[in-house]
Amino acid sequence: MIIIDLEEKYKRPYFMCLEEWSDEMKEAGDHKENWYNKMKDKGLGVKIAVTEDDKVVGMIQYVPIEHSTAEGKNLYIIKCIWVHGYDEGVGNFQKKGIGKRLIKAAEEDVRSKGAKGLVAWGLSIPVFMKASWFKKQGYVKVDKLNVSVLLWKPFSDDAIAPKWIKQRKKPEKIPGKVSVTSFINGWCPAQNIVFERAKRASSEFGDKVVFIEINTFSRETFLEWGICDALFIDGKNVRTGPPPSYEKIKKKIAQKVKKLK
Ligand SMILES: CC(C)(COP(=O)(O)OP(=O)(O)OC[C@H]1O[C@@H](n2cnc3c(N)ncnc32)[C@H](O)[C@@H]1OP(=O)(O)O)[C@@H](O)C(=O)NCCC(=O)NCCS
């Protein structure tokens, strides 16, 4: 097992969260690849874990904090870390020390770039990317927004703790129509799936439904809303982690369409 920087030949599994076996992933479009192509010149770091028989079984991606949903200075933030945990595809590689090696490699990299610390985020509930795992790796909680915990590992005494950027406004209803507003940044294939499903479902209702795409890759747009990836139907937030099915999104829109006069 080696931990290396992302190379050309491993880009496809990286763009698909190492889940090339998944039909759901095929719904994610090319947003991640487009995001990568823009971010690779803005300080994005990607480390991957590759087995001796050339399988990509883990990844970590991190960016300067200015390109994230938190505010801070001279810090990098881990967008996500993922050690493949399903039986399908390359199989389950969790709990073999790979996550630990990936985060160490990221720490060394950002230290060498002169960062004053590495920031991570995780959930306070025991699902998905857990805050508890980062605590175990020496990260300390500095902020919390609902179940999203922000943690960090400062490298120097003069490092300043980061904070979450909070939501600043929400989409409005459109009189006489159902509005479906989808915020997309591109970095997360799961969220890109939600965007694609919402767009497709909206198109099934003709002019009764207005689909609004808000691309938050632009920093200005993100800061205007304080929202990175999200789905709103008639101004109401729909939970998107894990991605709701196409049918579920369509049903939610249909319920609103039914109520139109
Ligand atoms: C979190 C994750 C990266 C950890 O990687 P891993 O390779 O399974 O973990 P490791 O084997 O390196 O574990 C290192 C240590 O953390 C411990 N640990 C594992 N899971 C833990 C948890 N949920 N809480 C606390 N400690 C945990 C291990 O016991 C091990 O302890 P040790 O150092 O005393 O031996 C991995 O489990 C994962 O990908 N989980 C899903 C995260 C996810 O959904 N990512 C996508 C987000 S976009």
PDB file of C-alpha atoms and ligand atoms in Angstrom:
ATOM      1  CA  MET A   1       0.000   0.000   0.000  1.00  0.00           C
ATOM      2  CA  ILE A   2       1.368   3.386  -0.991  1.00  0.00           C
ATOM      3  CA  ILE A   3       0.083   6.917  -0.417  1.00  0.00           C
ATOM      4  CA  ILE A   4       0.766   9.120  -3.435  1.00  0.00           C
ATOM      5  CA  ASP A   5      -0.392  12.337  -5.083  1.00  0.00           C
ATOM      6  CA  LEU A   6      -3.208  11.850  -7.566  1.00  0.00           C
ATOM      7  CA  GLU A   7      -1.878  10.785 -10.973  1.00  0.00           C
ATOM      8  CA  GLU A   8      -3.571  10.939 -14.359  1.00  0.00           C
ATOM      9  CA  LYS A   9      -4.344   7.204 -14.486  1.00  0.00           C
ATOM     10  CA  TYR A  10      -6.189   7.316 -11.147  1.00  0.00           C
ATOM     11  CA  LYS A  11      -8.363  10.322 -11.917  1.00  0.00           C
ATOM     12  CA  ARG A  12     -11.428   8.344 -12.957  1.00  0.00           C
ATOM     13  CA  PRO A  13     -11.847   6.508  -9.625  1.00  0.00           C
ATOM     14  CA  TYR A  14     -11.110   9.785  -7.797  1.00  0.00           C
ATOM     15  CA  PHE A  15     -13.835  11.628  -9.735  1.00  0.00           C
ATOM     16  CA  MET A  16     -16.252   8.822  -8.755  1.00  0.00           C
ATOM     17  CA  CYS A  17     -15.366   8.651  -5.032  1.00  0.00           C
ATOM     18  CA  LEU A  18     -13.656   5.288  -5.726  1.00  0.00           C
ATOM     19  CA  GLU A  19     -17.115   3.886  -6.509  1.00  0.00           C
ATOM     20  CA  GLU A  20     -16.914   3.089 -10.191  1.00  0.00           C
ATOM     21  CA  TRP A  21     -19.125   0.089  -9.458  1.00  0.00           C
ATOM     22  CA  SER A  22     -22.012   2.300  -8.374  1.00  0.00           C
ATOM     23  CA  ASP A  23     -24.890   3.082 -10.757  1.00  0.00           C
ATOM     24  CA  GLU A  24     -25.776   6.086  -8.613  1.00  0.00           C
ATOM     25  CA  MET A  25     -22.342   7.611  -9.260  1.00  0.00           C
ATOM     26  CA  LYS A  26     -23.051   7.547 -12.988  1.00  0.00           C
ATOM     27  CA  GLU A  27     -25.797  10.109 -12.314  1.00  0.00           C
ATOM     28  CA  ALA A  28     -23.308  12.627 -10.936  1.00  0.00           C
ATOM     29  CA  GLY A  29     -22.377  14.176 -14.317  1.00  0.00           C
ATOM     30  CA  ASP A  30     -18.972  15.747 -14.906  1.00  0.00           C
ATOM     31  CA  HIS A  31     -19.185  18.413 -12.185  1.00  0.00           C
ATOM     32  CA  LYS A  32     -16.432  16.853 -10.071  1.00  0.00           C
ATOM     33  CA  GLU A  33     -14.014  16.721 -12.986  1.00  0.00           C
ATOM     34  CA  ASN A  34     -14.775  20.355 -13.860  1.00  0.00           C
ATOM     35  CA  TRP A  35     -14.292  21.326 -10.211  1.00  0.00           C
ATOM     36  CA  TYR A  36     -10.980  19.480 -10.094  1.00  0.00           C
ATOM     37  CA  ASN A  37      -9.738  21.179 -13.267  1.00  0.00           C
ATOM     38  CA  LYS A  38     -10.452  24.589 -11.743  1.00  0.00           C
ATOM     39  CA  MET A  39      -9.183  23.767  -8.237  1.00  0.00           C
ATOM     40  CA  LYS A  40      -5.923  22.093  -9.199  1.00  0.00           C
ATOM     41  CA  ASP A  41      -4.408  25.536  -9.772  1.00  0.00           C
ATOM     42  CA  LYS A  42      -5.909  26.951  -6.585  1.00  0.00           C
ATOM     43  CA  GLY A  43      -4.019  24.810  -4.080  1.00  0.00           C
ATOM     44  CA  LEU A  44      -6.095  21.602  -4.130  1.00  0.00           C
ATOM     45  CA  GLY A  45      -4.195  18.635  -2.712  1.00  0.00           C
ATOM     46  CA  VAL A  46      -5.286  15.050  -3.391  1.00  0.00           C
ATOM     47  CA  LYS A  47      -3.570  12.028  -1.890  1.00  0.00           C
ATOM     48  CA  ILE A  48      -4.682   8.524  -2.728  1.00  0.00           C
ATOM     49  CA  ALA A  49      -3.990   5.108  -1.273  1.00  0.00           C
ATOM     50  CA  VAL A  50      -3.059   2.545  -3.913  1.00  0.00           C
ATOM     51  CA  THR A  51      -2.668  -1.190  -3.327  1.00  0.00           C
ATOM     52  CA  GLU A  52       0.125  -3.322  -4.720  1.00  0.00           C
ATOM     53  CA  ASP A  53      -2.264  -4.569  -7.388  1.00  0.00           C
ATOM     54  CA  ASP A  54      -2.995  -0.971  -8.431  1.00  0.00           C
ATOM     55  CA  LYS A  55      -6.419  -0.440  -6.818  1.00  0.00           C
ATOM     56  CA  VAL A  56      -7.314   2.992  -5.419  1.00  0.00           C
ATOM     57  CA  VAL A  57      -8.813   2.279  -1.995  1.00  0.00           C
ATOM     58  CA  GLY A  58      -8.575   5.619  -0.191  1.00  0.00           C
ATOM     59  CA  MET A  59      -8.419   9.349  -0.820  1.00  0.00           C
ATOM     60  CA  ILE A  60      -8.141  12.651   0.961  1.00  0.00           C
ATOM     61  CA  GLN A  61      -8.672  16.053  -0.621  1.00  0.00           C
ATOM     62  CA  TYR A  62      -7.895  19.401   0.945  1.00  0.00           C
ATOM     63  CA  VAL A  63      -7.905  23.033  -0.146  1.00  0.00           C
ATOM     64  CA  PRO A  64      -6.804  26.410   1.191  1.00  0.00           C
ATOM     65  CA  ILE A  65      -9.572  27.429   3.590  1.00  0.00           C
ATOM     66  CA  GLU A  66     -10.480  30.456   1.438  1.00  0.00           C
ATOM     67  CA  HIS A  67     -12.070  27.984  -1.000  1.00  0.00           C
ATOM     68  CA  SER A  68     -14.287  26.334   1.583  1.00  0.00           C
ATOM     69  CA  THR A  69     -17.381  26.898   3.686  1.00  0.00           C
ATOM     70  CA  ALA A  70     -15.308  27.995   6.676  1.00  0.00           C
ATOM     71  CA  GLU A  71     -13.369  31.178   7.237  1.00  0.00           C
ATOM     72  CA  GLY A  72      -9.775  31.283   8.367  1.00  0.00           C
ATOM     73  CA  LYS A  73      -6.288  32.416   7.480  1.00  0.00           C
ATOM     74  CA  ASN A  74      -3.181  30.464   6.430  1.00  0.00           C
ATOM     75  CA  LEU A  75      -5.030  27.190   6.913  1.00  0.00           C
ATOM     76  CA  TYR A  76      -6.021  24.260   4.729  1.00  0.00           C
ATOM     77  CA  ILE A  77      -9.234  22.295   5.184  1.00  0.00           C
ATOM     78  CA  ILE A  78     -10.001  18.672   4.410  1.00  0.00           C
ATOM     79  CA  LYS A  79     -13.019  18.589   2.123  1.00  0.00           C
ATOM     80  CA  CYS A  80     -13.275  14.848   2.634  1.00  0.00           C
ATOM     81  CA  ILE A  81     -11.425  11.694   3.474  1.00  0.00           C
ATOM     82  CA  TRP A  82     -12.739   8.358   2.304  1.00  0.00           C
ATOM     83  CA  VAL A  83     -11.430   4.867   2.678  1.00  0.00           C
ATOM     84  CA  HIS A  84     -13.543   2.561   0.528  1.00  0.00           C
ATOM     85  CA  GLY A  85     -15.896   0.729   2.865  1.00  0.00           C
ATOM     86  CA  TYR A  86     -18.270  -1.267   0.684  1.00  0.00           C
ATOM     87  CA  ASP A  87     -17.951  -4.913  -0.329  1.00  0.00           C
ATOM     88  CA  GLU A  88     -18.526  -3.974  -3.984  1.00  0.00           C
ATOM     89  CA  GLY A  89     -15.759  -2.765  -6.285  1.00  0.00           C
ATOM     90  CA  VAL A  90     -12.350  -2.726  -4.605  1.00  0.00           C
ATOM     91  CA  GLY A  91     -13.894  -4.008  -1.337  1.00  0.00           C
ATOM     92  CA  ASN A  92     -13.797  -2.825   2.271  1.00  0.00           C
ATOM     93  CA  PHE A  93     -10.437  -1.328   3.279  1.00  0.00           C
ATOM     94  CA  GLN A  94     -11.559   0.562   6.385  1.00  0.00           C
ATOM     95  CA  LYS A  95      -9.988   0.111   9.828  1.00  0.00           C
ATOM     96  CA  LYS A  96      -6.626  -1.006   8.459  1.00  0.00           C
ATOM     97  CA  GLY A  97      -4.795   2.227   9.239  1.00  0.00           C
ATOM     98  CA  ILE A  98      -5.206   3.758   5.747  1.00  0.00           C
ATOM     99  CA  GLY A  99      -7.220   6.771   6.964  1.00  0.00           C
ATOM    100  CA  LYS A 100      -4.501   7.528   9.476  1.00  0.00           C
ATOM    101  CA  ARG A 101      -1.795   7.419   6.796  1.00  0.00           C
ATOM    102  CA  LEU A 102      -3.808   9.622   4.460  1.00  0.00           C
ATOM    103  CA  ILE A 103      -4.377  12.355   7.050  1.00  0.00           C
ATOM    104  CA  LYS A 104      -0.711  12.271   8.060  1.00  0.00           C
ATOM    105  CA  ALA A 105       0.303  12.689   4.395  1.00  0.00           C
ATOM    106  CA  ALA A 106      -2.051  15.676   4.071  1.00  0.00           C
ATOM    107  CA  GLU A 107      -0.652  17.235   7.258  1.00  0.00           C
ATOM    108  CA  GLU A 108       2.930  16.880   6.021  1.00  0.00           C
ATOM    109  CA  ASP A 109       2.004  18.369   2.657  1.00  0.00           C
ATOM    110  CA  VAL A 110       0.250  21.480   4.022  1.00  0.00           C
ATOM    111  CA  ARG A 111       2.983  22.004   6.625  1.00  0.00           C
ATOM    112  CA  SER A 112       5.565  22.000   3.834  1.00  0.00           C
ATOM    113  CA  LYS A 113       3.453  24.608   2.028  1.00  0.00           C
ATOM    114  CA  GLY A 114       3.715  26.882   5.075  1.00  0.00           C
ATOM    115  CA  ALA A 115       0.159  26.464   6.411  1.00  0.00           C
ATOM    116  CA  LYS A 116      -0.405  27.212  10.095  1.00  0.00           C
ATOM    117  CA  GLY A 117      -2.753  24.310  10.550  1.00  0.00           C
ATOM    118  CA  LEU A 118      -5.076  21.749   9.017  1.00  0.00           C
ATOM    119  CA  VAL A 119      -8.830  21.981   9.534  1.00  0.00           C
ATOM    120  CA  ALA A 120     -11.353  19.159   9.243  1.00  0.00           C
ATOM    121  CA  TRP A 121     -15.091  18.823   9.531  1.00  0.00           C
ATOM    122  CA  GLY A 122     -17.146  15.892  10.654  1.00  0.00           C
ATOM    123  CA  LEU A 123     -20.581  15.003  11.934  1.00  0.00           C
ATOM    124  CA  SER A 124     -21.442  14.814  15.614  1.00  0.00           C
ATOM    125  CA  ILE A 125     -23.795  11.902  14.861  1.00  0.00           C
ATOM    126  CA  PRO A 126     -22.339   8.429  14.182  1.00  0.00           C
ATOM    127  CA  VAL A 127     -22.768   8.411  10.401  1.00  0.00           C
ATOM    128  CA  PHE A 128     -20.772   9.449   7.339  1.00  0.00           C
ATOM    129  CA  MET A 129     -17.557  11.378   8.117  1.00  0.00           C
ATOM    130  CA  LYS A 130     -17.484  11.361  11.911  1.00  0.00           C
ATOM    131  CA  ALA A 131     -16.045  14.170  14.030  1.00  0.00           C
ATOM    132  CA  SER A 132     -14.991  11.503  16.565  1.00  0.00           C
ATOM    133  CA  TRP A 133     -12.495  10.035  14.096  1.00  0.00           C
ATOM    134  CA  PHE A 134     -10.745  13.375  13.646  1.00  0.00           C
ATOM    135  CA  LYS A 135     -10.652  13.860  17.443  1.00  0.00           C
ATOM    136  CA  LYS A 136      -8.843  10.553  17.656  1.00  0.00           C
ATOM    137  CA  GLN A 137      -6.281  11.935  15.189  1.00  0.00           C
ATOM    138  CA  GLY A 138      -5.575  14.891  17.485  1.00  0.00           C
ATOM    139  CA  TYR A 139      -8.047  17.411  16.055  1.00  0.00           C
ATOM    140  CA  VAL A 140      -9.840  19.774  18.411  1.00  0.00           C
ATOM    141  CA  LYS A 141     -13.387  21.097  18.033  1.00  0.00           C
ATOM    142  CA  VAL A 142     -13.544  24.847  17.329  1.00  0.00           C
ATOM    143  CA  ASP A 143     -17.055  25.434  15.960  1.00  0.00           C
ATOM    144  CA  LYS A 144     -20.367  23.680  15.360  1.00  0.00           C
ATOM    145  CA  LEU A 145     -23.271  24.292  12.996  1.00  0.00           C
ATOM    146  CA  ASN A 146     -26.149  21.890  13.655  1.00  0.00           C
ATOM    147  CA  VAL A 147     -24.479  18.465  13.390  1.00  0.00           C
ATOM    148  CA  SER A 148     -21.427  19.714  11.471  1.00  0.00           C
ATOM    149  CA  VAL A 149     -18.413  20.041  13.735  1.00  0.00           C
ATOM    150  CA  LEU A 150     -15.378  22.072  12.679  1.00  0.00           C
ATOM    151  CA  LEU A 151     -12.073  20.820  14.104  1.00  0.00           C
ATOM    152  CA  TRP A 152      -8.462  21.782  13.638  1.00  0.00           C
ATOM    153  CA  LYS A 153      -4.869  20.887  14.324  1.00  0.00           C
ATOM    154  CA  PRO A 154      -2.814  24.101  14.607  1.00  0.00           C
ATOM    155  CA  PHE A 155       0.885  23.822  13.736  1.00  0.00           C
ATOM    156  CA  SER A 156       1.957  27.077  15.374  1.00  0.00           C
ATOM    157  CA  ASP A 157       1.001  29.152  18.428  1.00  0.00           C
ATOM    158  CA  ASP A 158      -0.026  32.149  16.346  1.00  0.00           C
ATOM    159  CA  ALA A 159      -2.531  30.185  14.228  1.00  0.00           C
ATOM    160  CA  ILE A 160      -6.050  31.642  14.372  1.00  0.00           C
ATOM    161  CA  ALA A 161      -8.968  29.249  14.844  1.00  0.00           C
ATOM    162  CA  PRO A 162     -11.376  28.924  11.893  1.00  0.00           C
ATOM    163  CA  LYS A 163     -15.182  29.375  12.005  1.00  0.00           C
ATOM    164  CA  TRP A 164     -18.097  28.120   9.956  1.00  0.00           C
ATOM    165  CA  ILE A 165     -19.615  30.602   7.520  1.00  0.00           C
ATOM    166  CA  LYS A 166     -23.336  30.666   8.245  1.00  0.00           C
ATOM    167  CA  GLN A 167     -26.279  30.777   5.862  1.00  0.00           C
ATOM    168  CA  ARG A 168     -27.050  34.393   4.910  1.00  0.00           C
ATOM    169  CA  LYS A 169     -30.257  34.173   2.929  1.00  0.00           C
ATOM    170  CA  LYS A 170     -32.642  31.624   1.520  1.00  0.00           C
ATOM    171  CA  PRO A 171     -34.383  31.216  -1.823  1.00  0.00           C
ATOM    172  CA  GLU A 172     -37.785  32.884  -2.116  1.00  0.00           C
ATOM    173  CA  LYS A 173     -41.012  31.362  -3.415  1.00  0.00           C
ATOM    174  CA  ILE A 174     -42.134  32.384  -6.914  1.00  0.00           C
ATOM    175  CA  PRO A 175     -45.839  33.328  -7.048  1.00  0.00           C
ATOM    176  CA  GLY A 176     -47.859  30.975  -9.273  1.00  0.00           C
ATOM    177  CA  LYS A 177     -44.961  28.546  -9.755  1.00  0.00           C
ATOM    178  CA  VAL A 178     -43.050  25.926  -7.836  1.00  0.00           C
ATOM    179  CA  SER A 179     -39.418  26.896  -7.449  1.00  0.00           C
ATOM    180  CA  VAL A 180     -36.682  24.299  -7.250  1.00  0.00           C
ATOM    181  CA  THR A 181     -33.404  25.908  -6.292  1.00  0.00           C
ATOM    182  CA  SER A 182     -30.293  23.778  -6.434  1.00  0.00           C
ATOM    183  CA  PHE A 183     -26.963  25.047  -5.104  1.00  0.00           C
ATOM    184  CA  ILE A 184     -24.000  23.247  -6.612  1.00  0.00           C
ATOM    185  CA  ASN A 185     -20.289  23.697  -6.003  1.00  0.00           C
ATOM    186  CA  GLY A 186     -19.073  20.609  -7.870  1.00  0.00           C
ATOM    187  CA  TRP A 187     -16.676  19.162  -5.289  1.00  0.00           C
ATOM    188  CA  CYS A 188     -18.955  16.407  -3.977  1.00  0.00           C
ATOM    189  CA  PRO A 189     -20.331  13.730  -6.342  1.00  0.00           C
ATOM    190  CA  ALA A 190     -23.133  12.886  -3.873  1.00  0.00           C
ATOM    191  CA  GLN A 191     -24.325  16.491  -3.985  1.00  0.00           C
ATOM    192  CA  ASN A 192     -23.848  16.571  -7.749  1.00  0.00           C
ATOM    193  CA  ILE A 193     -26.231  13.600  -7.977  1.00  0.00           C
ATOM    194  CA  VAL A 194     -28.853  15.600  -6.053  1.00  0.00           C
ATOM    195  CA  PHE A 195     -28.428  18.526  -8.455  1.00  0.00           C
ATOM    196  CA  GLU A 196     -28.831  16.311 -11.531  1.00  0.00           C
ATOM    197  CA  ARG A 197     -31.862  14.532 -10.085  1.00  0.00           C
ATOM    198  CA  ALA A 198     -33.555  17.800  -9.094  1.00  0.00           C
ATOM    199  CA  LYS A 199     -32.942  19.271 -12.547  1.00  0.00           C
ATOM    200  CA  ARG A 200     -34.323  16.212 -14.301  1.00  0.00           C
ATOM    201  CA  ALA A 201     -37.348  15.928 -11.995  1.00  0.00           C
ATOM    202  CA  SER A 202     -38.160  19.637 -12.430  1.00  0.00           C
ATOM    203  CA  SER A 203     -38.191  19.296 -16.205  1.00  0.00           C
ATOM    204  CA  GLU A 204     -41.041  16.810 -15.965  1.00  0.00           C
ATOM    205  CA  PHE A 205     -43.529  19.472 -14.856  1.00  0.00           C
ATOM    206  CA  GLY A 206     -43.257  21.892 -17.769  1.00  0.00           C
ATOM    207  CA  ASP A 207     -43.609  25.596 -16.949  1.00  0.00           C
ATOM    208  CA  LYS A 208     -45.251  24.950 -13.577  1.00  0.00           C
ATOM    209  CA  VAL A 209     -41.818  24.434 -12.094  1.00  0.00           C
ATOM    210  CA  VAL A 210     -38.934  26.885 -12.308  1.00  0.00           C
ATOM    211  CA  PHE A 211     -35.541  25.240 -11.839  1.00  0.00           C
ATOM    212  CA  ILE A 212     -32.895  27.626 -10.566  1.00  0.00           C
ATOM    213  CA  GLU A 213     -29.244  26.614 -10.593  1.00  0.00           C
ATOM    214  CA  ILE A 214     -26.953  28.526  -8.276  1.00  0.00           C
ATOM    215  CA  ASN A 215     -23.329  27.694  -8.922  1.00  0.00           C
ATOM    216  CA  THR A 216     -21.396  28.365  -5.741  1.00  0.00           C
ATOM    217  CA  PHE A 217     -17.945  27.751  -7.178  1.00  0.00           C
ATOM    218  CA  SER A 218     -17.776  31.522  -7.422  1.00  0.00           C
ATOM    219  CA  ARG A 219     -16.723  32.790  -3.998  1.00  0.00           C
ATOM    220  CA  GLU A 220     -18.907  35.844  -4.369  1.00  0.00           C
ATOM    221  CA  THR A 221     -21.999  33.725  -5.000  1.00  0.00           C
ATOM    222  CA  PHE A 222     -21.212  31.421  -2.098  1.00  0.00           C
ATOM    223  CA  LEU A 223     -20.723  34.352   0.286  1.00  0.00           C
ATOM    224  CA  GLU A 224     -23.927  36.026  -0.883  1.00  0.00           C
ATOM    225  CA  TRP A 225     -25.931  32.998   0.272  1.00  0.00           C
ATOM    226  CA  GLY A 226     -23.696  31.252   2.773  1.00  0.00           C
ATOM    227  CA  ILE A 227     -24.854  28.042   1.090  1.00  0.00           C
ATOM    228  CA  CYS A 228     -22.550  25.664  -0.791  1.00  0.00           C
ATOM    229  CA  ASP A 229     -24.569  22.609  -1.799  1.00  0.00           C
ATOM    230  CA  ALA A 230     -28.283  22.402  -1.047  1.00  0.00           C
ATOM    231  CA  LEU A 231     -31.736  21.845  -2.464  1.00  0.00           C
ATOM    232  CA  PHE A 232     -34.764  24.031  -1.757  1.00  0.00           C
ATOM    233  CA  ILE A 233     -38.281  23.385  -3.010  1.00  0.00           C
ATOM    234  CA  ASP A 234     -40.478  26.478  -2.700  1.00  0.00           C
ATOM    235  CA  GLY A 235     -37.956  27.940  -0.280  1.00  0.00           C
ATOM    236  CA  LYS A 236     -37.966  24.856   1.950  1.00  0.00           C
ATOM    237  CA  ASN A 237     -34.691  23.019   2.524  1.00  0.00           C
ATOM    238  CA  VAL A 238     -34.661  19.358   1.479  1.00  0.00           C
ATOM    239  CA  ARG A 239     -32.120  17.134   3.242  1.00  0.00           C
ATOM    240  CA  THR A 240     -29.518  15.962   0.761  1.00  0.00           C
ATOM    241  CA  GLY A 241     -27.203  13.726   2.767  1.00  0.00           C
ATOM    242  CA  PRO A 242     -27.491  10.920   1.752  1.00  0.00           C
ATOM    243  CA  PRO A 243     -28.915  11.935  -1.658  1.00  0.00           C
ATOM    244  CA  PRO A 244     -32.707  11.524  -1.831  1.00  0.00           C
ATOM    245  CA  SER A 245     -33.826   9.249  -4.674  1.00  0.00           C
ATOM    246  CA  TYR A 246     -35.070  10.666  -7.956  1.00  0.00           C
ATOM    247  CA  GLU A 247     -38.604   9.464  -7.098  1.00  0.00           C
ATOM    248  CA  LYS A 248     -38.522  11.166  -3.707  1.00  0.00           C
ATOM    249  CA  ILE A 249     -37.473  14.509  -5.188  1.00  0.00           C
ATOM    250  CA  LYS A 250     -40.099  14.220  -7.916  1.00  0.00           C
ATOM    251  CA  LYS A 251     -42.787  13.399  -5.336  1.00  0.00           C
ATOM    252  CA  LYS A 252     -41.897  16.461  -3.259  1.00  0.00           C
ATOM    253  CA  ILE A 253     -42.150  18.688  -6.331  1.00  0.00           C
ATOM    254  CA  ALA A 254     -45.435  17.015  -7.388  1.00  0.00           C
ATOM    255  CA  GLN A 255     -46.963  17.735  -3.964  1.00  0.00           C
ATOM    256  CA  LYS A 256     -46.217  21.443  -4.420  1.00  0.00           C
ATOM    257  CA  VAL A 257     -47.444  21.450  -8.032  1.00  0.00           C
ATOM    258  CA  LYS A 258     -50.771  19.947  -6.883  1.00  0.00           C
ATOM    259  CA  LYS A 259     -51.306  22.899  -4.548  1.00  0.00           C
ATOM    260  CA  LEU A 260     -50.844  25.494  -7.331  1.00  0.00           C
ATOM    261  CA  LYS A 261     -54.060  27.371  -8.155  1.00  0.00           C
TER     262      LYS A 261
HETATM  263  C1  LIG B   1     -13.024   7.799   8.760  1.00  0.00           C
HETATM  264  C2  LIG B   1     -12.147   6.965   7.878  1.00  0.00           C
HETATM  265  C3  LIG B   1     -11.465   7.854   6.833  1.00  0.00           C
HETATM  266  C4  LIG B   1     -11.071   6.320   8.725  1.00  0.00           C
HETATM  267  O1  LIG B   1     -10.218   5.561   7.906  1.00  0.00           O
HETATM  268  P1  LIG B   1      -9.818   4.074   8.335  1.00  0.00           P
HETATM  269  O2  LIG B   1      -8.756   3.645   7.421  1.00  0.00           O
HETATM  270  O3  LIG B   1     -11.046   3.261   8.418  1.00  0.00           O
HETATM  271  O4  LIG B   1      -9.297   4.363   9.811  1.00  0.00           O
HETATM  272  P2  LIG B   1      -7.931   3.878  10.478  1.00  0.00           P
HETATM  273  O5  LIG B   1      -7.845   2.399  10.343  1.00  0.00           O
HETATM  274  O6  LIG B   1      -6.796   4.654   9.917  1.00  0.00           O
HETATM  275  O7  LIG B   1      -8.225   4.301  11.974  1.00  0.00           O
HETATM  276  C5  LIG B   1      -7.319   4.984  12.732  1.00  0.00           C
HETATM  277  C6  LIG B   1      -7.778   4.961  14.154  1.00  0.00           C
HETATM  278  O8  LIG B   1      -9.096   5.505  14.288  1.00  0.00           O
HETATM  279  C7  LIG B   1      -9.950   4.573  14.992  1.00  0.00           C
HETATM  280  N1  LIG B   1     -11.305   4.775  14.494  1.00  0.00           N
HETATM  281  C8  LIG B   1     -11.847   4.226  13.393  1.00  0.00           C
HETATM  282  N2  LIG B   1     -13.128   4.696  13.255  1.00  0.00           N
HETATM  283  C9  LIG B   1     -13.362   5.530  14.312  1.00  0.00           C
HETATM  284  C10 LIG B   1     -14.487   6.301  14.753  1.00  0.00           C
HETATM  285  N3  LIG B   1     -15.647   6.315  14.072  1.00  0.00           N
HETATM  286  N4  LIG B   1     -14.384   7.041  15.872  1.00  0.00           N
HETATM  287  C11 LIG B   1     -13.232   7.073  16.566  1.00  0.00           C
HETATM  288  N5  LIG B   1     -12.150   6.349  16.212  1.00  0.00           N
HETATM  289  C12 LIG B   1     -12.201   5.586  15.103  1.00  0.00           C
HETATM  290  C13 LIG B   1      -9.354   3.227  14.701  1.00  0.00           C
HETATM  291  O9  LIG B   1      -9.725   2.305  15.702  1.00  0.00           O
HETATM  292  C14 LIG B   1      -7.857   3.536  14.731  1.00  0.00           C
HETATM  293  O10 LIG B   1      -7.447   3.631  16.073  1.00  0.00           O
HETATM  294  P3  LIG B   1      -5.911   3.342  16.516  1.00  0.00           P
HETATM  295  O11 LIG B   1      -5.097   4.437  15.911  1.00  0.00           O
HETATM  296  O12 LIG B   1      -5.964   3.395  17.986  1.00  0.00           O
HETATM  297  O13 LIG B   1      -5.580   2.004  15.953  1.00  0.00           O
HETATM  298  C15 LIG B   1     -12.938   5.837   7.159  1.00  0.00           C
HETATM  299  O14 LIG B   1     -13.469   4.970   8.106  1.00  0.00           O
HETATM  300  C16 LIG B   1     -14.021   6.364   6.256  1.00  0.00           C
HETATM  301  O15 LIG B   1     -13.784   6.644   5.089  1.00  0.00           O
HETATM  302  N6  LIG B   1     -15.243   6.510   6.793  1.00  0.00           N
HETATM  303  C17 LIG B   1     -16.327   7.092   6.063  1.00  0.00           C
HETATM  304  C18 LIG B   1     -16.103   8.563   5.892  1.00  0.00           C
HETATM  305  C19 LIG B   1     -16.923   9.149   4.808  1.00  0.00           C
HETATM  306  O16 LIG B   1     -18.111   8.938   4.728  1.00  0.00           O
HETATM  307  N7  LIG B   1     -16.252   9.885   3.923  1.00  0.00           N
HETATM  308  C20 LIG B   1     -16.865  10.504   2.805  1.00  0.00           C
HETATM  309  C21 LIG B   1     -17.069  11.924   3.145  1.00  0.00           C
HETATM  310  S1  LIG B   1     -17.281  12.965   1.750  1.00  0.00           S
END
